[in-house]
Amino acid sequence: LLGTAGTLAANAEYFGSEPALIAHADNLTDFDLSAMVSSHLSKPRDKVITMLAFETDVPKTCGILELDEHHAVIGFHEKVDNPPGNLANAAVYIMDKEAICFAVSIPGDVKDISLDVIPHFLGRIQCVKTNGYHRDIGSVESLERAHLEFCTEGFGLYRPVGLEE
């Protein structure tokens, strides 16, 4: 109800001064969390967010990223027709306190990470790409597709009980 950044802002005290792992709950993914944390801990000092990215098969439904030669996010195109590529925001982040404090400072109660936070930090977001499975499961259609891909085609390690071989 508060939006993604509004929820982050409302819970800012919980994170204290430590980096926070933030993930949208409407994704199915098997990315390497240890590698992402390691990347965040070794990031350049000017970066305040580490963002997970994936290659999407439907770019117009995602936030598409433009990166510089050092994998910094320098352009972000949120759900536009004909975006410049297919490298998408996976909506999994590790944020330093500065980014969380910025979310708190955005006026109003309803705030969005993609619309309010990411544009503010362009050039200061480090991108890491997953080669694992990642799909938005926020609609019945995409949930069914993920079930077929991830659970029956062997993309992931998870196999639901009762799924026939």
Coordinates of N, CA and C in Angstrom, one line a residue:
L1 N 0.8 -1.2 0.0 CA 0.0 0.0 0.0 C 0.8 1.3 0.0
L2 N 2.1 1.1 0.5 CA 3.0 2.3 0.5 C 3.9 2.4 -0.7
G3 N 3.8 1.4 -1.5 CA 4.8 1.3 -2.7 C 6.1 0.7 -2.2
T4 N 6.9 0.3 -3.1 CA 8.1 -0.4 -2.7 C 9.1 0.4 -1.9
A5 N 9.2 1.7 -2.3 CA 10.1 2.6 -1.5 C 9.4 3.1 -0.2
G6 N 8.1 3.2 -0.2 CA 7.4 3.6 1.0 C 7.5 2.5 2.0
T7 N 7.4 1.3 1.7 CA 7.6 0.2 2.6 C 9.0 0.2 3.2
L8 N 10.0 0.4 2.3 CA 11.4 0.5 2.7 C 11.5 1.7 3.7
A9 N 11.0 2.8 3.4 CA 11.1 4.0 4.3 C 10.4 3.8 5.6
A10 N 9.2 3.1 5.6 CA 8.5 2.9 6.8 C 9.3 1.9 7.8
N11 N 10.2 1.2 7.2 CA 10.9 0.2 8.0 C 12.4 0.5 8.1
A12 N 12.8 1.8 7.8 CA 14.2 2.2 7.8 C 14.9 1.9 9.1
E13 N 14.3 2.2 10.2 CA 14.9 2.0 11.5 C 15.4 0.5 11.7
Y14 N 14.6 -0.4 11.2 CA 15.0 -1.8 11.3 C 16.4 -2.1 10.7
F15 N 16.7 -1.5 9.7 CA 18.0 -1.8 9.0 C 19.2 -1.1 9.7
G16 N 19.0 -0.1 10.5 CA 20.1 0.6 11.2 C 21.1 1.1 10.2
S17 N 22.4 0.9 10.4 CA 23.4 1.5 9.5 C 24.0 0.5 8.6
E18 N 23.5 -0.8 8.7 CA 24.0 -1.8 7.8 C 23.3 -1.9 6.5
P19 N 24.0 -2.4 5.4 CA 23.4 -2.6 4.1 C 22.2 -3.5 4.3
A20 N 21.2 -3.3 3.5 CA 20.0 -4.1 3.6 C 19.7 -4.8 2.2
L21 N 19.3 -6.1 2.3 CA 18.8 -6.8 1.2 C 17.4 -6.5 1.0
I22 N 17.0 -6.1 -0.2 CA 15.6 -5.7 -0.5 C 15.2 -6.5 -1.7
A23 N 14.1 -7.3 -1.7 CA 13.7 -8.1 -2.8 C 12.2 -8.0 -2.9
H24 N 11.7 -7.8 -4.2 CA 10.3 -7.8 -4.4 C 9.9 -9.2 -4.3
A25 N 8.7 -9.4 -3.7 CA 8.2 -10.8 -3.4 C 7.5 -11.4 -4.6
D26 N 7.4 -10.7 -5.7 CA 6.6 -11.3 -6.8 C 7.6 -11.8 -7.9
N27 N 8.7 -12.3 -7.5 CA 9.7 -12.9 -8.4 C 10.1 -14.3 -8.0
L28 N 10.4 -15.2 -8.9 CA 10.9 -16.5 -8.6 C 12.3 -16.5 -9.2
T29 N 13.3 -16.7 -8.3 CA 14.7 -16.6 -8.7 C 15.6 -17.6 -8.0
D30 N 16.7 -18.0 -8.6 CA 17.7 -18.8 -7.9 C 19.1 -18.2 -8.0
F31 N 19.1 -16.9 -8.0 CA 20.4 -16.2 -8.1 C 21.4 -16.6 -7.0
D32 N 22.6 -16.3 -7.1 CA 23.7 -16.6 -6.2 C 23.8 -15.4 -5.2
L33 N 23.1 -15.5 -4.0 CA 23.1 -14.5 -3.0 C 24.5 -14.2 -2.5
S34 N 25.3 -15.2 -2.2 CA 26.7 -15.1 -1.7 C 27.5 -14.2 -2.7
A35 N 27.4 -14.5 -4.0 CA 28.1 -13.7 -5.0 C 27.7 -12.2 -5.0
M36 N 26.4 -12.0 -4.8 CA 25.9 -10.6 -4.8 C 26.4 -9.9 -3.6
V37 N 26.3 -10.5 -2.4 CA 26.8 -9.9 -1.2 C 28.3 -9.6 -1.3
S38 N 29.1 -10.5 -1.9 CA 30.5 -10.3 -2.1 C 30.8 -9.1 -3.0
S39 N 30.0 -9.1 -4.1 CA 30.1 -7.9 -5.0 C 29.8 -6.6 -4.3
H40 N 28.8 -6.6 -3.5 CA 28.4 -5.4 -2.8 C 29.5 -4.9 -1.8
L41 N 30.1 -5.9 -1.1 CA 31.1 -5.6 -0.1 C 32.4 -5.1 -0.8
S42 N 32.6 -5.4 -2.0 CA 33.8 -5.0 -2.7 C 33.6 -3.9 -3.8
K43 N 32.4 -3.3 -3.7 CA 32.0 -2.3 -4.7 C 32.8 -1.0 -4.5
P44 N 32.9 -0.2 -5.6 CA 33.6 1.1 -5.4 C 32.8 1.9 -4.3
R45 N 33.5 2.8 -3.6 CA 32.9 3.6 -2.5 C 31.8 4.5 -3.0
D46 N 31.8 4.9 -4.3 CA 30.8 5.8 -4.7 C 29.5 5.2 -5.0
K47 N 29.4 3.8 -5.1 CA 28.2 3.1 -5.3 C 27.5 2.9 -4.0
V48 N 26.2 3.0 -4.0 CA 25.4 2.9 -2.8 C 24.3 1.8 -2.9
I49 N 24.1 1.3 -4.1 CA 23.2 0.2 -4.4 C 23.8 -0.9 -5.3
T50 N 23.6 -2.1 -4.9 CA 24.0 -3.2 -5.9 C 22.6 -3.8 -6.3
M51 N 22.5 -3.9 -7.6 CA 21.2 -4.3 -8.2 C 21.4 -5.6 -9.0
L52 N 20.5 -6.5 -8.8 CA 20.6 -7.8 -9.6 C 19.9 -7.5 -10.9
A53 N 20.4 -8.0 -12.0 CA 19.8 -7.9 -13.3 C 19.7 -9.3 -14.0
F54 N 18.8 -9.4 -15.0 CA 18.6 -10.6 -15.7 C 18.3 -10.3 -17.1
E55 N 18.4 -11.2 -18.0 CA 18.0 -11.0 -19.4 C 16.5 -11.5 -19.5
T56 N 15.7 -10.5 -19.9 CA 14.3 -10.8 -20.0 C 13.9 -11.2 -21.5
D57 N 12.8 -11.9 -21.6 CA 12.3 -12.3 -22.9 C 11.1 -11.3 -23.3
V58 N 10.8 -10.4 -22.4 CA 9.7 -9.5 -22.6 C 10.1 -8.1 -22.1
P59 N 11.1 -7.4 -22.8 CA 11.6 -6.2 -22.3 C 10.6 -5.0 -21.9
K60 N 9.6 -4.9 -22.7 CA 8.6 -3.8 -22.4 C 7.9 -4.0 -21.1
T61 N 8.0 -5.1 -20.5 CA 7.3 -5.3 -19.2 C 8.2 -5.1 -18.0
C62 N 9.4 -4.7 -18.3 CA 10.4 -4.6 -17.2 C 11.1 -3.2 -17.2
G63 N 11.9 -3.0 -16.2 CA 12.8 -1.8 -16.1 C 14.1 -2.2 -16.8
I64 N 14.4 -1.7 -18.0 CA 15.5 -2.0 -18.7 C 16.7 -1.1 -18.4
L65 N 17.9 -1.7 -18.2 CA 19.1 -1.0 -17.8 C 20.0 -0.7 -18.9
E66 N 20.7 0.4 -18.8 CA 21.9 0.7 -19.6 C 23.0 0.8 -18.6
L67 N 24.1 0.2 -19.0 CA 25.3 0.1 -18.1 C 26.5 0.8 -18.8
D68 N 27.4 1.3 -18.0 CA 28.7 1.8 -18.5 C 29.7 0.6 -18.5
E69 N 30.9 0.9 -18.9 CA 31.9 -0.2 -19.0 C 32.3 -0.8 -17.7
H70 N 31.9 -0.1 -16.5 CA 32.2 -0.6 -15.2 C 31.0 -1.3 -14.5
H71 N 29.9 -1.5 -15.3 CA 28.7 -2.1 -14.8 C 27.9 -1.2 -13.9
A72 N 28.1 0.1 -14.0 CA 27.2 1.0 -13.3 C 26.0 1.3 -14.1
V73 N 24.9 1.4 -13.5 CA 23.6 1.7 -14.1 C 23.6 3.2 -14.5
I74 N 23.6 3.5 -15.8 CA 23.6 4.9 -16.2 C 22.3 5.3 -16.9
G75 N 21.4 4.3 -17.2 CA 20.1 4.6 -17.8 C 19.1 3.6 -17.3
F76 N 17.9 4.0 -17.2 CA 16.9 3.1 -16.7 C 15.6 3.5 -17.4
H77 N 14.9 2.5 -18.0 CA 13.7 2.7 -18.8 C 12.6 1.8 -18.2
E78 N 11.8 2.3 -17.4 CA 10.8 1.5 -16.7 C 9.5 1.3 -17.6
K79 N 9.4 0.0 -18.0 CA 8.2 -0.5 -18.7 C 7.8 0.4 -19.9
V80 N 8.7 0.6 -20.8 CA 8.4 1.4 -22.0 C 8.4 0.5 -23.2
D81 N 7.7 1.0 -24.2 CA 7.7 0.3 -25.5 C 9.0 0.5 -26.2
N82 N 9.6 -0.5 -26.8 CA 10.8 -0.5 -27.5 C 12.0 0.0 -26.7
P83 N 12.2 -0.7 -25.5 CA 13.4 -0.3 -24.7 C 14.7 -0.6 -25.4
P84 N 15.8 0.0 -25.0 CA 17.1 -0.2 -25.6 C 17.8 -1.5 -25.1
G85 N 17.2 -2.6 -25.2 CA 17.9 -3.8 -24.8 C 17.0 -4.8 -24.0
N86 N 17.6 -5.8 -23.4 CA 16.8 -6.7 -22.6 C 17.4 -7.1 -21.3
L87 N 18.4 -6.3 -20.8 CA 18.9 -6.5 -19.5 C 18.0 -5.7 -18.5
A88 N 17.4 -6.5 -17.6 CA 16.3 -5.9 -16.8 C 16.7 -5.9 -15.3
N89 N 16.1 -5.0 -14.6 CA 16.1 -4.9 -13.2 C 15.4 -6.1 -12.6
A90 N 16.1 -6.9 -11.8 CA 15.5 -8.1 -11.2 C 14.7 -7.8 -9.9
A91 N 14.8 -6.5 -9.5 CA 14.1 -6.1 -8.2 C 14.6 -6.8 -7.0
V92 N 15.9 -7.0 -7.0 CA 16.7 -7.5 -5.8 C 17.8 -6.5 -5.7
Y93 N 17.9 -6.0 -4.5 CA 18.9 -4.9 -4.2 C 19.6 -5.2 -2.9
I94 N 20.9 -4.7 -2.8 CA 21.5 -4.5 -1.5 C 21.7 -3.0 -1.5
M95 N 21.2 -2.3 -0.5 CA 21.2 -0.9 -0.4 C 22.0 -0.4 0.9
D96 N 22.9 0.5 0.7 CA 23.5 1.2 1.8 C 22.6 2.1 2.5
K97 N 22.9 2.5 3.7 CA 22.1 3.4 4.5 C 21.7 4.7 3.7
E98 N 22.6 5.2 2.9 CA 22.4 6.5 2.1 C 21.1 6.3 1.2
A99 N 21.0 5.2 0.6 CA 19.9 4.9 -0.3 C 18.6 4.8 0.5
I100 N 18.7 4.1 1.7 CA 17.5 4.0 2.5 C 17.0 5.3 3.1
C101 N 18.0 6.1 3.5 CA 17.7 7.5 4.0 C 17.1 8.3 2.9
F102 N 17.5 8.2 1.6 CA 16.9 8.9 0.5 C 15.4 8.5 0.4
A103 N 15.1 7.2 0.5 CA 13.8 6.7 0.4 C 12.9 7.4 1.5
V104 N 13.4 7.5 2.7 CA 12.7 8.2 3.8 C 12.4 9.6 3.4
S105 N 13.4 10.3 2.7 CA 13.3 11.7 2.4 C 12.3 12.1 1.3
I106 N 11.9 11.1 0.5 CA 11.0 11.3 -0.6 C 9.6 11.8 0.0
P107 N 9.1 12.9 -0.5 CA 7.8 13.3 0.1 C 6.7 12.4 -0.2
G108 N 5.7 12.3 0.7 CA 4.5 11.5 0.6 C 4.7 10.1 1.2
D109 N 3.6 9.4 1.3 CA 3.7 8.0 1.9 C 3.9 7.0 0.8
V110 N 3.3 7.2 -0.4 CA 3.5 6.2 -1.5 C 4.7 6.5 -2.3
K111 N 5.7 5.6 -2.3 CA 7.0 5.9 -3.0 C 7.4 4.6 -3.7
D112 N 8.1 4.7 -4.8 CA 8.5 3.5 -5.6 C 10.0 3.5 -5.8
I113 N 10.6 2.3 -5.6 CA 12.0 2.2 -5.9 C 12.3 2.5 -7.3
S114 N 11.6 1.9 -8.3 CA 11.9 2.1 -9.7 C 11.7 3.5 -10.2
L115 N 10.7 4.2 -9.7 CA 10.3 5.5 -10.2 C 11.0 6.6 -9.4
D116 N 11.3 6.4 -8.1 CA 11.8 7.5 -7.2 C 13.3 7.3 -6.8
V117 N 13.6 6.1 -6.5 CA 15.0 5.8 -6.0 C 16.0 5.6 -7.1
I118 N 15.8 4.7 -8.0 CA 16.7 4.4 -9.0 C 17.1 5.6 -9.8
P119 N 16.2 6.4 -10.3 CA 16.6 7.5 -11.1 C 17.5 8.5 -10.4
H120 N 17.3 8.6 -9.1 CA 18.1 9.5 -8.3 C 19.6 9.0 -8.2
F121 N 19.8 7.7 -8.2 CA 21.1 7.2 -8.0 C 21.8 6.7 -9.3
L122 N 21.3 7.0 -10.4 CA 21.9 6.6 -11.7 C 23.4 7.0 -11.6
G123 N 24.3 6.1 -12.0 CA 25.7 6.2 -11.9 C 26.3 5.8 -10.6
R124 N 25.4 5.6 -9.6 CA 25.9 5.1 -8.3 C 25.3 3.8 -7.9
I125 N 24.8 3.1 -8.9 CA 24.2 1.7 -8.7 C 25.1 0.7 -9.5
Q126 N 25.6 -0.2 -8.8 CA 26.4 -1.3 -9.4 C 25.5 -2.4 -9.8
C127 N 25.7 -3.0 -11.0 CA 24.8 -4.0 -11.5 C 25.6 -5.3 -11.5
V128 N 24.9 -6.4 -11.0 CA 25.4 -7.8 -11.2 C 24.3 -8.6 -11.9
K129 N 24.8 -9.4 -12.8 CA 23.8 -10.1 -13.6 C 23.7 -11.6 -13.2
T130 N 22.5 -12.1 -13.1 CA 22.4 -13.5 -12.7 C 22.3 -14.3 -14.0
N131 N 23.0 -15.5 -14.0 CA 22.8 -16.4 -15.1 C 21.8 -17.5 -14.7
G132 N 21.3 -17.4 -13.5 CA 20.3 -18.3 -13.0 C 18.9 -18.0 -13.5
Y133 N 17.9 -18.6 -13.0 CA 16.5 -18.4 -13.4 C 16.0 -17.2 -12.7
H134 N 15.2 -16.4 -13.4 CA 14.5 -15.3 -12.8 C 13.2 -15.0 -13.6
R135 N 12.1 -14.9 -13.0 CA 10.9 -14.5 -13.7 C 9.9 -13.8 -12.7
D136 N 9.3 -12.8 -13.2 CA 8.2 -12.1 -12.4 C 7.1 -13.1 -12.3
I137 N 6.5 -13.3 -11.2 CA 5.3 -14.2 -11.0 C 4.2 -13.4 -10.4
G138 N 4.1 -12.1 -10.8 CA 3.0 -11.3 -10.3 C 1.7 -11.4 -11.0
S139 N 1.6 -12.2 -12.0 CA 0.3 -12.4 -12.7 C 0.1 -13.9 -12.8
V140 N -1.2 -14.3 -13.0 CA -1.5 -15.8 -13.1 C -0.7 -16.4 -14.3
E141 N -0.7 -15.7 -15.4 CA 0.0 -16.2 -16.6 C 1.5 -16.4 -16.3
S142 N 2.1 -15.4 -15.7 CA 3.6 -15.5 -15.5 C 3.9 -16.6 -14.4
L143 N 3.0 -16.7 -13.4 CA 3.1 -17.8 -12.4 C 3.0 -19.1 -13.0
E144 N 2.1 -19.3 -13.9 CA 1.9 -20.6 -14.6 C 3.2 -20.9 -15.5
R145 N 3.7 -19.9 -16.1 CA 4.8 -20.1 -17.0 C 6.1 -20.4 -16.1
A146 N 6.2 -19.8 -15.0 CA 7.3 -20.1 -14.1 C 7.2 -21.5 -13.6
H147 N 6.0 -21.9 -13.3 CA 5.8 -23.3 -12.8 C 6.2 -24.3 -13.8
L148 N 5.9 -24.1 -15.1 CA 6.3 -25.0 -16.1 C 7.8 -24.9 -16.3
E149 N 8.4 -23.8 -16.4 CA 9.8 -23.6 -16.6 C 10.6 -24.1 -15.5
F150 N 10.4 -23.6 -14.3 CA 11.3 -23.8 -13.2 C 11.1 -25.1 -12.5
C151 N 9.8 -25.5 -12.4 CA 9.5 -26.8 -11.7 C 9.6 -28.0 -12.6
T152 N 9.3 -27.9 -13.8 CA 9.2 -29.1 -14.6 C 10.3 -29.2 -15.7
E153 N 11.0 -28.2 -16.0 CA 12.0 -28.2 -17.0 C 13.4 -28.3 -16.4
G154 N 13.4 -28.3 -15.1 CA 14.7 -28.5 -14.4 C 15.6 -27.2 -14.3
F155 N 15.0 -26.0 -14.4 CA 15.8 -24.8 -14.3 C 16.3 -24.7 -12.9
G156 N 15.5 -25.0 -11.9 CA 15.9 -24.8 -10.5 C 16.1 -26.1 -9.8
L157 N 16.4 -26.0 -8.5 CA 16.6 -27.1 -7.7 C 15.3 -27.6 -7.0
Y158 N 14.4 -26.7 -7.0 CA 13.1 -27.0 -6.3 C 12.2 -27.9 -7.2
R159 N 11.6 -28.8 -6.5 CA 10.6 -29.7 -7.2 C 9.4 -29.8 -6.2
P160 N 8.3 -29.3 -6.6 CA 7.1 -29.4 -5.6 C 6.7 -30.8 -5.4
V161 N 6.2 -31.1 -4.2 CA 5.7 -32.4 -3.9 C 4.5 -32.6 -4.7
G162 N 4.4 -33.8 -5.3 CA 3.2 -34.2 -6.1 C 3.4 -33.9 -7.6
L163 N 4.4 -33.3 -8.0 CA 4.6 -33.0 -9.4 C 5.0 -34.3 -10.1
E164 N 4.3 -34.7 -11.1 CA 4.6 -36.0 -11.7 C 5.8 -35.8 -12.7
E165 N 6.6 -36.8 -12.7 CA 7.8 -36.8 -13.6 C 7.4 -37.0 -15.0

